PDB file of C-alpha atoms in Angstrom:
ATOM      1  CA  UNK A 206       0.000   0.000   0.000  1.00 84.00           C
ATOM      2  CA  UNK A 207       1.124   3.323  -0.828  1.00 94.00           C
ATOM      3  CA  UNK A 208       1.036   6.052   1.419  1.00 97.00           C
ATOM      4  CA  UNK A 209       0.202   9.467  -0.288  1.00 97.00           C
ATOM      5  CA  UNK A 210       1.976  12.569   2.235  1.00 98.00           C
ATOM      6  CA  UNK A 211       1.350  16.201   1.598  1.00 98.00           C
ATOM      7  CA  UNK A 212       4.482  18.061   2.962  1.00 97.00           C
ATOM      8  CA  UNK A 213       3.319  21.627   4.301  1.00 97.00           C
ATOM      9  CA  UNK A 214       6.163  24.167   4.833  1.00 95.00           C
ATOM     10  CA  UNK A 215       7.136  27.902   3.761  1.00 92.00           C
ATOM     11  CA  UNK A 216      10.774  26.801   2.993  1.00 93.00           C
ATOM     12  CA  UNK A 217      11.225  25.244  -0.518  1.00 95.00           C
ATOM     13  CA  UNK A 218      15.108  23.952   0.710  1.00 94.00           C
ATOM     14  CA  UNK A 219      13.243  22.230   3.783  1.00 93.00           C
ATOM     15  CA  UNK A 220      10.429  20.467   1.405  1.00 95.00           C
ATOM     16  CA  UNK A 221      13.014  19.378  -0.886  1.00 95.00           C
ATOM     17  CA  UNK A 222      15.114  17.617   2.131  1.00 94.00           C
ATOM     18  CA  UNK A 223      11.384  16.175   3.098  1.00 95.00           C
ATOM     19  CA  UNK A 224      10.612  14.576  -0.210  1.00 95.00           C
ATOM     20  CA  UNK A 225      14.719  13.438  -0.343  1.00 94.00           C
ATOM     21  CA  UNK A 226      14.198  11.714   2.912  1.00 94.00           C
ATOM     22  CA  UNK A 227      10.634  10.133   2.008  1.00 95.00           C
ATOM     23  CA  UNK A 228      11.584   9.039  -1.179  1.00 94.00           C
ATOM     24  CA  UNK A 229      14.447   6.469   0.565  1.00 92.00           C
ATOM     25  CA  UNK A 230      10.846   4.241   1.111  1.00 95.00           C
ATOM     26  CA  UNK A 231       9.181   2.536  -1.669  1.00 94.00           C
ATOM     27  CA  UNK A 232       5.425   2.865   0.151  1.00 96.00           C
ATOM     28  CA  UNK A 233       5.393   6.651   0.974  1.00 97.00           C
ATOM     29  CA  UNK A 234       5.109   8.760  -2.109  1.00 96.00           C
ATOM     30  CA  UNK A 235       4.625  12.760  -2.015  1.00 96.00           C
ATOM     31  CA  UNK A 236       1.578  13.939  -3.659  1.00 95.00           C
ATOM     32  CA  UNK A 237       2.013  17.168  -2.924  1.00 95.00           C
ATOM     33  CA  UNK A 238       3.611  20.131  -1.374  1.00 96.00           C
ATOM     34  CA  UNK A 239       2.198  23.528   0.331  1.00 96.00           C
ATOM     35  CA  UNK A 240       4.006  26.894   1.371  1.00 94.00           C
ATOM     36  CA  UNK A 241       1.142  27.916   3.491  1.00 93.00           C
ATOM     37  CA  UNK A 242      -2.087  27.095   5.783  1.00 92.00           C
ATOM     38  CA  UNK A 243      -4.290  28.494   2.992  1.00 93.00           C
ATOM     39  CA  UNK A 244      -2.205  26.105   0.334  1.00 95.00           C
ATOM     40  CA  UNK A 245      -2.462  22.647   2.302  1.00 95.00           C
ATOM     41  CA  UNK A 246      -6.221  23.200   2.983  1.00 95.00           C
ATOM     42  CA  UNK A 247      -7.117  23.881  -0.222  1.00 95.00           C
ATOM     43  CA  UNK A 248      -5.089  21.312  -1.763  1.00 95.00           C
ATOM     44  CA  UNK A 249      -6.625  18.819   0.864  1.00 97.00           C
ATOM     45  CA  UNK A 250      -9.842  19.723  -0.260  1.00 96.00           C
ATOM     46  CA  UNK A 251      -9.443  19.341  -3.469  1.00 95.00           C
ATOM     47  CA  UNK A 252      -7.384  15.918  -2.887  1.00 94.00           C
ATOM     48  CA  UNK A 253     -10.232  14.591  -0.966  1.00 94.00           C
ATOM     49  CA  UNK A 254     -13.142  16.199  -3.202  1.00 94.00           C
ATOM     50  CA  UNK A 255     -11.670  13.853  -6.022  1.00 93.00           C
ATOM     51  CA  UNK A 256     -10.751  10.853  -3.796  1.00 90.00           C
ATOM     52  CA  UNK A 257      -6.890  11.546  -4.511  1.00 91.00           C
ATOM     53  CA  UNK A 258      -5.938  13.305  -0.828  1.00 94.00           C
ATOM     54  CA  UNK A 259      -3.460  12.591   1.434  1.00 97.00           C
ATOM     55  CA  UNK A 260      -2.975  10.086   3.616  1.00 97.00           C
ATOM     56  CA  UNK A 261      -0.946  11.461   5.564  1.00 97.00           C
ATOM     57  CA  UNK A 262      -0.279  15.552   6.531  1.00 98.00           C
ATOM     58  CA  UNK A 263       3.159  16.612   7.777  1.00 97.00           C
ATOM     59  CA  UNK A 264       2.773  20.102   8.867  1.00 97.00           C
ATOM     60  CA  UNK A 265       5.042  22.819   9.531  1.00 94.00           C
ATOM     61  CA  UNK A 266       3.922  24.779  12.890  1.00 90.00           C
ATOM     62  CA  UNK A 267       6.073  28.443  12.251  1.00 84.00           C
ATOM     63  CA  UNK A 268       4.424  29.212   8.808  1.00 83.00           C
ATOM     64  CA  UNK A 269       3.206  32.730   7.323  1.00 74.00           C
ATOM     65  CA  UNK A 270      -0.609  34.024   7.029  1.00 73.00           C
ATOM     66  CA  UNK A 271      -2.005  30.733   9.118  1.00 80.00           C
ATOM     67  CA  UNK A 272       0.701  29.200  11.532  1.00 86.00           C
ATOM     68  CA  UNK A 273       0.652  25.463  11.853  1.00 90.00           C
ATOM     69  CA  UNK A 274      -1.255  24.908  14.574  1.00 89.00           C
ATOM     70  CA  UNK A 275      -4.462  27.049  13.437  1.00 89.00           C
ATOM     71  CA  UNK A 276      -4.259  25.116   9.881  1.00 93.00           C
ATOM     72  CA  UNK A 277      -4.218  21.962  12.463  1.00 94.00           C
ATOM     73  CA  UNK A 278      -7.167  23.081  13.976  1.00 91.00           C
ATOM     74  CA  UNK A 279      -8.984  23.341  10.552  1.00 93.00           C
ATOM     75  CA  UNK A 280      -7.956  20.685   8.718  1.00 95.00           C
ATOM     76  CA  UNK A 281      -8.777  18.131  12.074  1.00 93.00           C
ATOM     77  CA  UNK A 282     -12.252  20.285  11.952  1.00 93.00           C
ATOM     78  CA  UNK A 283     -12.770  19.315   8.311  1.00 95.00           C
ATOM     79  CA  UNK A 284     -11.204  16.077   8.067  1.00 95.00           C
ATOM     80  CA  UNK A 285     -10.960  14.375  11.636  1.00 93.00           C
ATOM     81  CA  UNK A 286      -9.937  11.271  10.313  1.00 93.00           C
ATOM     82  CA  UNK A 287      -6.797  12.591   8.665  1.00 96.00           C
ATOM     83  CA  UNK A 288      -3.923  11.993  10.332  1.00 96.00           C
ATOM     84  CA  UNK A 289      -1.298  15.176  10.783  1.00 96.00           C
ATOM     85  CA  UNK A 290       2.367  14.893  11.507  1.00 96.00           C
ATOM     86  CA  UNK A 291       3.795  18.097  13.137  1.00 94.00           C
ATOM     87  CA  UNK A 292       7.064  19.291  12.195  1.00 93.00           C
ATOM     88  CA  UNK A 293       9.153  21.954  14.345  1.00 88.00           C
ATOM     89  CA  UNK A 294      12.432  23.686  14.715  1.00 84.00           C
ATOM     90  CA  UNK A 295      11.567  24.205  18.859  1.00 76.00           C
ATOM     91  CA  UNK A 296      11.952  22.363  21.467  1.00 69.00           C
ATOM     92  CA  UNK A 297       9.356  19.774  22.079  1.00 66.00           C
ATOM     93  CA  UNK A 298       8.204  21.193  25.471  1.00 68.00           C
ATOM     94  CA  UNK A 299       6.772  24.264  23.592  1.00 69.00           C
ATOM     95  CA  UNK A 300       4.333  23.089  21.126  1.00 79.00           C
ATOM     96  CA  UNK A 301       4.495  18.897  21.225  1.00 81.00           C
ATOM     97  CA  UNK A 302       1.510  19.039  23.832  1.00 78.00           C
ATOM     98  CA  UNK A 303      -0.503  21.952  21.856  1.00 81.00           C
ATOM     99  CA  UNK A 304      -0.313  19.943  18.836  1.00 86.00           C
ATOM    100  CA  UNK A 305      -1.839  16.780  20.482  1.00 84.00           C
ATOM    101  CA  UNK A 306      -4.245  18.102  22.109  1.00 82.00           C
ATOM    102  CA  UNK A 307      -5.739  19.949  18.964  1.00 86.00           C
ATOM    103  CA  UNK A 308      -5.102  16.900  17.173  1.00 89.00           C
ATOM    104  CA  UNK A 309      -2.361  16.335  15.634  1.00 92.00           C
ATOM    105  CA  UNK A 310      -1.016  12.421  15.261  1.00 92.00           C
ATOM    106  CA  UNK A 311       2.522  13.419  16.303  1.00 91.00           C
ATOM    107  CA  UNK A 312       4.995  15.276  16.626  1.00 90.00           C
ATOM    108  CA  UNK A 313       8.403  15.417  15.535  1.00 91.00           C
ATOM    109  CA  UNK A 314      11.704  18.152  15.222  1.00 87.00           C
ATOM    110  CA  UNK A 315      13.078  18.396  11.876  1.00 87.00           C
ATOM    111  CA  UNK A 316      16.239  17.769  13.235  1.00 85.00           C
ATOM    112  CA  UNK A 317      15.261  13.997  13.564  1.00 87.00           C
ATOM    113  CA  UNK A 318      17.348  11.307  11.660  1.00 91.00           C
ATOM    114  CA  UNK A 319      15.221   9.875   8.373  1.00 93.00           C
ATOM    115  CA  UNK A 320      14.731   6.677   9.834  1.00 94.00           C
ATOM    116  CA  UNK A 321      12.749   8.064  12.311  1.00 93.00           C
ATOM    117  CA  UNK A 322      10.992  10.306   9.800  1.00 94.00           C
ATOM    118  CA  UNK A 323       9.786   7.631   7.690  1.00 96.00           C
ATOM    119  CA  UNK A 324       8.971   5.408  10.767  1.00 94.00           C
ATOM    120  CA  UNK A 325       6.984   8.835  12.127  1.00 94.00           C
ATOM    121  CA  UNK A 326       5.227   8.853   8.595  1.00 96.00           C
ATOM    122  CA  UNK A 327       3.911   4.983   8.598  1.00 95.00           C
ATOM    123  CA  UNK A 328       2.791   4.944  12.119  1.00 93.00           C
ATOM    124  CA  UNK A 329       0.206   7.701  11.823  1.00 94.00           C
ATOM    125  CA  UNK A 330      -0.801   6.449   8.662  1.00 95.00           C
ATOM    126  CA  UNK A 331      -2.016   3.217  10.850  1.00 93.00           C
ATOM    127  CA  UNK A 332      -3.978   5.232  12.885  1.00 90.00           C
ATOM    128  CA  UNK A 333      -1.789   5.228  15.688  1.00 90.00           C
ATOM    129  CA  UNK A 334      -0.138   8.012  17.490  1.00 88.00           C
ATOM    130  CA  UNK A 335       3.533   8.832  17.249  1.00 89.00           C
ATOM    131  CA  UNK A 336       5.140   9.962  20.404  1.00 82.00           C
ATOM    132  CA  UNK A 337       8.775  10.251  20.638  1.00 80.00           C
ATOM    133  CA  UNK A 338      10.580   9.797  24.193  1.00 76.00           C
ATOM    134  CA  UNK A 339      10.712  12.880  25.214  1.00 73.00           C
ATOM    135  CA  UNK A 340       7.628  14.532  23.595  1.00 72.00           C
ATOM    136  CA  UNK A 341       5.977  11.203  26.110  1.00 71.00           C
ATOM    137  CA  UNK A 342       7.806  12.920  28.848  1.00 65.00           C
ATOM    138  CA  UNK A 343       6.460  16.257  28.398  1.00 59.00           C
ATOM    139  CA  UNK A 344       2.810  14.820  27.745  1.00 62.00           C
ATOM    140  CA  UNK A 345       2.918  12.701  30.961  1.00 57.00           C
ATOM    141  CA  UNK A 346       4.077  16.245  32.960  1.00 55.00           C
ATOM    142  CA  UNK A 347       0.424  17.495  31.253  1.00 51.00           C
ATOM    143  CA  UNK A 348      -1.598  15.211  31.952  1.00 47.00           C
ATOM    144  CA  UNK A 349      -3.259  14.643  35.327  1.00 43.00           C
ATOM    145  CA  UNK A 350      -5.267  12.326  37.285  1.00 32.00           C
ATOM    146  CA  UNK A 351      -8.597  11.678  35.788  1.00 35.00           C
ATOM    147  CA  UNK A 352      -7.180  13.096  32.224  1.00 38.00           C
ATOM    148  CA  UNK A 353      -7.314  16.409  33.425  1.00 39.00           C
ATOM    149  CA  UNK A 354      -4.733  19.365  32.690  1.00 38.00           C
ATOM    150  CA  UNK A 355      -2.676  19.678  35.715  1.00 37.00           C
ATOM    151  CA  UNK A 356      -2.280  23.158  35.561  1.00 43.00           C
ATOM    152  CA  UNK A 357      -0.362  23.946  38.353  1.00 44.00           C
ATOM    153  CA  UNK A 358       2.797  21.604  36.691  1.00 48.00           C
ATOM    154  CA  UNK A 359       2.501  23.827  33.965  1.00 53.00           C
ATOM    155  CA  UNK A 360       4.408  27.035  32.517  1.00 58.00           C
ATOM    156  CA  UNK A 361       2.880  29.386  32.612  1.00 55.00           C
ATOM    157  CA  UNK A 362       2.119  30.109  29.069  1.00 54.00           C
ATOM    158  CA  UNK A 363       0.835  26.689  28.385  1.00 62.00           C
ATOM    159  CA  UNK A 364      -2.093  27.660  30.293  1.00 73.00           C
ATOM    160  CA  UNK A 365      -3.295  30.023  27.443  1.00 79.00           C
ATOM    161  CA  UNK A 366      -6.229  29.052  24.937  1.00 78.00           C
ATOM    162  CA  UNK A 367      -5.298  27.980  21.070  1.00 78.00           C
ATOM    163  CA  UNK A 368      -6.402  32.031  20.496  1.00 84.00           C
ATOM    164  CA  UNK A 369      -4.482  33.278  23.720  1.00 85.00           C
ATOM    165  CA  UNK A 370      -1.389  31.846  22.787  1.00 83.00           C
ATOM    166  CA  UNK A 371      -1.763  32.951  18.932  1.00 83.00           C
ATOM    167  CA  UNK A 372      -1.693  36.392  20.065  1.00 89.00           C
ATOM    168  CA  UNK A 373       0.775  35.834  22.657  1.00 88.00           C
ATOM    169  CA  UNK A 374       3.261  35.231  20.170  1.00 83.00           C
ATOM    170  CA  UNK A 375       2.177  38.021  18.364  1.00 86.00           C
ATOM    171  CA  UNK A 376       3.056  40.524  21.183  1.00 88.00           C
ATOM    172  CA  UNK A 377       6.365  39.069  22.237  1.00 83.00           C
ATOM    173  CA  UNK A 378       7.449  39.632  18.139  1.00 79.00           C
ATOM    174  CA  UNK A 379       6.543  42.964  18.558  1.00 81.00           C
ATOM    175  CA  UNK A 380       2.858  43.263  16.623  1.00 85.00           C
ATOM    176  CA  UNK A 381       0.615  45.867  17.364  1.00 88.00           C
ATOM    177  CA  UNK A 382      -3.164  45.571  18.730  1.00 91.00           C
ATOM    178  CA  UNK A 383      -3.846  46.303  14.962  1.00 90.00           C
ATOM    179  CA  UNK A 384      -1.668  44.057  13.411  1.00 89.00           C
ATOM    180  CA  UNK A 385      -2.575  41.072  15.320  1.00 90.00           C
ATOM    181  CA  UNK A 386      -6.063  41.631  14.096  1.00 90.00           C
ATOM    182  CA  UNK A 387      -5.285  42.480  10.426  1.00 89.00           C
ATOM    183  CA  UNK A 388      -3.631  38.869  10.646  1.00 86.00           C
ATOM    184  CA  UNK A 389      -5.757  37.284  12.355  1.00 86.00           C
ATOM    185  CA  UNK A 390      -9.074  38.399  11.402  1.00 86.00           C
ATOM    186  CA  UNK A 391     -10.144  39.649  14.803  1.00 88.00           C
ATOM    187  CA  UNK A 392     -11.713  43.205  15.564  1.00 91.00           C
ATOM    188  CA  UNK A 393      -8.850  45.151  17.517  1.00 92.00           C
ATOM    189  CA  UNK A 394     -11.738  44.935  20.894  1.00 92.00           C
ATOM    190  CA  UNK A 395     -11.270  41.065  20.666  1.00 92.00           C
ATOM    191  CA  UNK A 396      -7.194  41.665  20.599  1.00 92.00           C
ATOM    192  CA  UNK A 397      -7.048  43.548  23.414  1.00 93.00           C
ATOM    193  CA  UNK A 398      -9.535  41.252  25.626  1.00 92.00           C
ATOM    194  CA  UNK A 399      -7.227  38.438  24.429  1.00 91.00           C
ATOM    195  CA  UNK A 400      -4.333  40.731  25.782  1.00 92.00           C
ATOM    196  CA  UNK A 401      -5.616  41.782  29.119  1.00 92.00           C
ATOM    197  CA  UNK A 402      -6.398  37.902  29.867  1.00 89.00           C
ATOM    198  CA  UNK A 403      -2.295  36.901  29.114  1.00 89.00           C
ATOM    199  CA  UNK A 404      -1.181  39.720  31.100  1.00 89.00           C
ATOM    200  CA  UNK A 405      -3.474  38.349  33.926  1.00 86.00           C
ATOM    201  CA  UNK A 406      -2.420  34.589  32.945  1.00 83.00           C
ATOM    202  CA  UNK A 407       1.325  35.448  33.007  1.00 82.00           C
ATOM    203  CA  UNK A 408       1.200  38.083  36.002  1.00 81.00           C
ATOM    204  CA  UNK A 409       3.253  41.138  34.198  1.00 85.00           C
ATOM    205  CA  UNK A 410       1.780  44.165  33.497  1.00 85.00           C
ATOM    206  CA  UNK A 411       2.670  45.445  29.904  1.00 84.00           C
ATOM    207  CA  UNK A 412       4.260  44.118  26.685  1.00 82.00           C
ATOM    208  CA  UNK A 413       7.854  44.322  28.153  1.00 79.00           C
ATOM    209  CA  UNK A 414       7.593  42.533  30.706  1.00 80.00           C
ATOM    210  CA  UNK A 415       5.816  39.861  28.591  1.00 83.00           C
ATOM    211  CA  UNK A 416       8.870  39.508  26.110  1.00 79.00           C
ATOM    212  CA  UNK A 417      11.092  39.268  29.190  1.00 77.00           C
ATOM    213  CA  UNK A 418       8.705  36.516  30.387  1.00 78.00           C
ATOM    214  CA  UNK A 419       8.923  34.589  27.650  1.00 77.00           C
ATOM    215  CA  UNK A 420      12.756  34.806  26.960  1.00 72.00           C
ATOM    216  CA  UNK A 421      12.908  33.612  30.630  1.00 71.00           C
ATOM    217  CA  UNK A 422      10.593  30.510  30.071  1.00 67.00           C
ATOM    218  CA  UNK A 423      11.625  30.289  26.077  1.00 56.00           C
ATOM    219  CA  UNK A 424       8.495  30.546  25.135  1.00 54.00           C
ATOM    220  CA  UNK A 425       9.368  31.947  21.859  1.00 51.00           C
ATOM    221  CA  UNK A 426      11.656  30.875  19.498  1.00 44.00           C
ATOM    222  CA  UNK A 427      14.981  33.476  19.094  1.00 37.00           C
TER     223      UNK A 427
END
């Protein structure tokens, strides 16, 4: 069986090593690629609409226009069955848990080996989840009795909404009120609601002091 992969990602040098690495294994086959959110949906949609879609999604999370993990979010709202490999440059305590709980089927850095890659690749095309050692670590530090978020284990800025945490990055790279709603479609009311609530969530008072917190707690990527 052949396993069709759409490879999502705003750097043509990193698809290209993608479809170098995949290619090493006679069942996965690229049937696509995407620079963008916008891209991979619409080429999912299409994919699907004709019976020719991926099986499998691998999904950069730092990406222009829509960032990885709000494309996540729609394509697991569209297509829930469809299983979606994140791919990162940052560490996996950042965004490994996000991912999962939003849906994804894994998670994995793009500095892993091939091997691991591929092997990433055909397990969440089985419908199972791929969880390396440490992303398991981080997961099981989430996680508390009953299911439930232990939220006291947790940074601080894991503790912020899908939406919170959006903007959140937002402000520590320096966007205005106005810019983080020109990108992501909010009114500049909604912003600043979404603002007051990190501020509260993080316990600094102004958009200094959140940059500092996050450099502290590496929130962000340099």
């Amino acid at each position: 069986m052949t396993i069709r992969v759409l490879i999502c990602d705003d750097h043509l040098i990193v698809r290209q090593g993608i479809k170098q690495v995949l290619a090493e294994a006679e069942d996965l086959r690229v049937m696509g690629e995407a620079a963008s959110g916008p891209e991979a949906l619409q080429q999912v949609r299409s994919g699907m609409a004709t019976g020719q879609g991926p099986d499998v999604v691998l999904l950069d999370i730092a990406m222009p226009q829509r960032d990885g993990l709000d494309t996540l979010k729609s394509l697991k709202g569209e297509f829930p069955k469809l299983p979606v490999l994140m791919l990162s440059t940052y560490p996996d305590r950042q965004y490994a848990v996000r991912s999962l709980k939003l849906g994804a089927a894994g998670y994995l850095n793009k500095s892993a080996d091939s091997e691991q890659m591929i092997e990433a690749v055909r397990t969440v095309a089985r419908g199972r989840l791929f969880i390396t050692p440490s992303v398991a670590e981080h997961l099981a530090g989430a996680v508390g009795a009953g299911g439930r978020a232990a939220d006291e284990g947790l940074p601080l800025h894991e503790l912020l909404s899908h939406r919170e945490h959006q903007v959140f990055r937002l402000l520590v790279a320096g966007r205005s009120v106005g810019e983080i709603a020109q990108q992501l479609s909010l009114s500049s009311n909604t912003v600043s609601t979404y603002r007051a609530r990190i501020l509260e969530k993080t316990g600094v008072r102004n958009d200094v002091e959140l940059t500092l917190f996050a450099m502290r707690n590496e929130s962000v990527a340099p």
